[in-house]
Amino acid sequence: MDSSYFNQFAPIAAIATQPQAAQVFASLAQNPEIQLWLPASMEQQGSSRHYDNSLREHLGSIWKENQSFVFCLAAGAVVRLIAPLLENKAEDPAVVIVDPKGDYVVSLCSGHQGKADLLAQVIASQIGATPIITGASQSLSLPAIDTFGFTYGWRKGEGNWTGAMAAVAKQEVIQVIQEAGSTLWQEHLPPGHSFYFGFPDSQAEINPQARIWISPTKRKIAPKSDFPKVQWHPRVLWIGIGCERNTSRELIETAIDETCKTYHLATEAIAGIASIDLKADEAGIIEVSQRRNLAFKTFTAEQLNQVDVPTPSEVVKQEVGTSSVAEAAAILAGENLLVSKQIFKSGNHLGAVTVAIAQADTEYIERAGKLYLVGIGPGNLDQITPSAQTAITEADVVIGYSLYINLIESLKRPGQIVEPSPITQEQQRAIRAIELAQWGLTVAVVSSGDCGIYGMAGLVLEELQAAGWNGKIPQVQIFPGISALQSAASRVGAPLMHDFCAVSLSDLLTPWEMIRQRLAAAASGDFITALYNPRSQTRTQQIIAAKEIFAQYRSPDTPVAIVRGAYRENEQVTLTTLEKMLDHPIDMLTTVIIGNTSTRNYANWMITPRGYLGFSQTEDRS
Ligand code: SAH
C-alpha cells in the first residue's frame, strides 16, 4: 500500500482496546505514518506500542503530538474521552472513529481544518468501509469555505469563519467577491448552490447573509459587522527587493510589512521575494523567506535591465548593471506592478532596502503537484482497486473521458474539480493534467481498464517527456486496473490460460499494415488474441480482415468470445466460433477474444487448457 496518502494527516495515532478492534487496524497500521496504540494487557501486533495507564491519561499525553486520531471504540466513549482535550477547530486534531467490524468510518471532529472528513474517506476506501461525514458542506456537496482555498495554496485571513460556516449550513446566500486567484472552483459548483458572485444591483432580490473576499487586499472587518465576513488570500504578490550587503533581516521584514500595510495588502498574499542573482546568498533575504515560507527567485542583471520600470536609477545601473532591481524583479516574477519602489533605511538596523510589489495573474502554490494515472477497471465500482479509489477521492482534480467519469461519480468529493472531456481529446486531456500538476495540484487522470494498456498513462508520460520532465516533479504514481481482456475473459471462462496477446484494431495512431502484420504473427504463433477497439462506426473493415487472417491458421470452429460492456449495465456476452463471429454485433465497447488451437467450448464456457500436452501437472496449476 502506498503510504503517501497518509502524509498529510501524520502523525496519526490509532487506538484500539479490544482484539477485534486491533484487527480492524492491522493493515492500516502497516503505514509508517500510523502508530497503533494498545492497552498493556493486549498482545503485541506488528509495530504496536502499549500504554499501561488509563486510556484517558494516555490520550492526554499524546494529544498534542499527533495531528490525527483514529479510534476503534464506541462513539460515546470517544466523545467522553476527547471532550476535555478539545480547544478550538483551528487547533484540534482530526478525530475519526471506525466501528469494531470495520464497516463504517465516522468523521467525528475537525472535519475541515483538521481534515477528518478526508481522512475518514481515505481510511474507508482502504479498508472497504463506508465513510460517514455529517458536515453541512458535505451533505450540500459544496466546497468547505474554510478550507477549499488551501488546494490553491491560498492563506486564510481574518474574519468570522464560524458565522460564515453557519450561514452555509443554513443554505443562506453567500456573497463571493473574488479579486484574485483561480476561479476553477466556481466553475465546478453543484447546481442550485447558494453562492452569489459580485455585488447585487439594487433591483436584484438577493440578500446575502455572509461574504467571502478572495483578494490580496487586507480588509478591516469591524467586529460589529452586520453579517459574517471572511477573507482568503491567494498568494499572488511578489516582493521585489534590492538591498545593501548585510542588510538586517529585521529591516527587510519591516520594509515588507510597512509597504503592505500602507497599500492595504495582506502579507498572507505574498507568494515570494524576487531579486537580482547577486543577492541569492544575501543572509537577511534568505532568512525572511525561510521564516515566512516564501519562494525566493532571482534574475540576472541582463534580464532585469530589459524590464520597463517607473523609477530607474543610474546609480544602481553603474553598480550592478541594471537600472532597477526591486521594481524589475517584482515585474519579472509577478508581472503587474502594484507598488513602485519604496526605500527603507533605519538608524537601528544595518543597511538599506528598496521594495516594490507586483501582482501575478496566477497564484503560487508551494507544494509540488502530483499526477495519479488511474485505471478504473471495466466499469462497475467494485472492480476498482481500493488504492485507485483512494487516489481518485484524494485528488484535487479528476480528468477523464466523460463516460468513465460518470462511472465513478460516487467517489466524487465536494469541492473536487472534475473535468470530463470527449473521447477523442486524449492528448488535450494529458496536456491539461500536466499543466494543473505543474502548478501544484494533485490530478487523477482516469482510464477505463488499465491506464497503461491503450490508456492515458502512456500519453501523459509521453507529454511529460516532451515537456522536459525531470522524472520527479510533478510526482507520478500509477494505479493499475483490470483490463478489458481480463474482465471479458472472466465472463466466459478461462480463455487466456495460455500465451496470449492483445491487438488494437484502431489505425488512428498505428498504420494498418503494421496491425495486419501483428495479427498474422499472433495467428501463426497460436496466441490466444484479444482484439481491442474492434470496430467503430466508420472503421468497419478491420475486423473482417482480422477474421480472415485468423481463418488461415485456425479452424472455423475455434471458440470466440464477444463481450460488450463487461461489468456495466447492458453487458452482452456471446460465445461463438471464428466462422460465425461476424454474425454478431461488434462495436467500440466490445472486446473479442479468439481462442488458440486447443481452446474448447464446454457447456457454454470457453476454456483454454493450461498446456498443449492434453493434461496439466498438478504442481503447475498456479
Ligand atoms: N485501457 C483500457 C482499454 C482502452 S481501449 C483497458 O485496459 O481495458 C478501448 C477498448 O477497450 C474498447 O474499444 C474495447 O475493446 C475495450 N473495452 C473497454 N472497456 C470494456 C468493457 N467494459 N467491456 C468490453 N470491452 C471493453
XYZ file of C-alpha atoms and ligand atoms in Angstrom, residues 375 377-380 403-404 407 423 426 447-456 481-488 503-504 531-535 539 562-568 571-572 587-592, ligand 1:
77
model
C -7.127 2.504 -14.141
C -11.382 -1.350 -14.410
C -14.223 -2.282 -16.729
C -16.934 -0.166 -15.168
C -18.538 -1.372 -12.008
C -18.299 8.053 -19.770
C -15.671 6.922 -17.259
C -18.939 5.542 -13.745
C -13.384 10.637 -26.108
C -6.816 12.287 -25.179
C -8.722 5.449 -17.932
C -11.070 2.506 -18.226
C -9.488 -0.860 -17.603
C -5.794 -0.425 -17.013
C -4.367 3.040 -17.571
C -1.195 1.593 -19.078
C -2.985 -0.611 -21.651
C -4.202 1.551 -24.535
C -4.880 4.078 -21.761
C -3.869 7.547 -20.627
C -6.775 -1.615 -13.138
C -8.452 -4.711 -14.533
C -8.018 -4.515 -18.292
C -10.777 -5.398 -20.766
C -9.093 -8.651 -21.738
C -9.265 -9.822 -18.136
C -12.802 -8.649 -17.470
C -14.057 -10.051 -20.773
C -4.042 -6.260 -30.659
C -5.884 -2.990 -31.071
C -8.916 -7.606 -30.025
C -9.397 -4.130 -28.558
C -11.155 -1.325 -30.474
C -12.508 -3.929 -32.904
C -14.944 -1.803 -34.883
C -13.878 1.770 -39.218
C -17.561 -11.343 -27.895
C -18.007 -9.326 -24.714
C -19.610 -5.932 -24.803
C -19.618 -3.569 -21.796
C -18.266 -6.123 -19.329
C -19.416 -5.347 -15.770
C -21.508 -2.439 -16.991
C -23.444 -6.156 -20.594
C -23.632 -8.633 -23.516
C -18.580 -2.217 -31.706
C -16.187 0.050 -29.804
C -17.439 -1.159 -26.430
C -16.615 -4.746 -27.328
C -13.603 -6.957 -26.761
C -13.228 -10.015 -28.966
N -7.403 0.871 -21.041
C -8.475 0.011 -21.461
C -8.584 -0.128 -22.970
C -8.976 1.135 -23.658
S -9.127 0.919 -25.403
C -8.303 -1.351 -20.789
O -7.239 -1.647 -20.264
O -9.267 -2.111 -20.809
C -10.869 0.803 -25.537
C -11.270 -0.623 -25.865
O -11.237 -1.409 -24.681
C -12.703 -0.754 -26.340
O -12.819 -0.496 -27.719
C -12.989 -2.204 -26.028
O -12.380 -3.029 -26.997
C -12.225 -2.396 -24.727
N -13.094 -2.237 -23.525
C -13.008 -1.281 -22.593
N -13.920 -1.469 -21.619
C -14.586 -2.589 -21.941
C -15.646 -3.315 -21.320
N -16.194 -2.918 -20.161
N -16.084 -4.440 -21.928
C -15.533 -4.860 -23.091
N -14.529 -4.212 -23.703
C -14.059 -3.087 -23.154
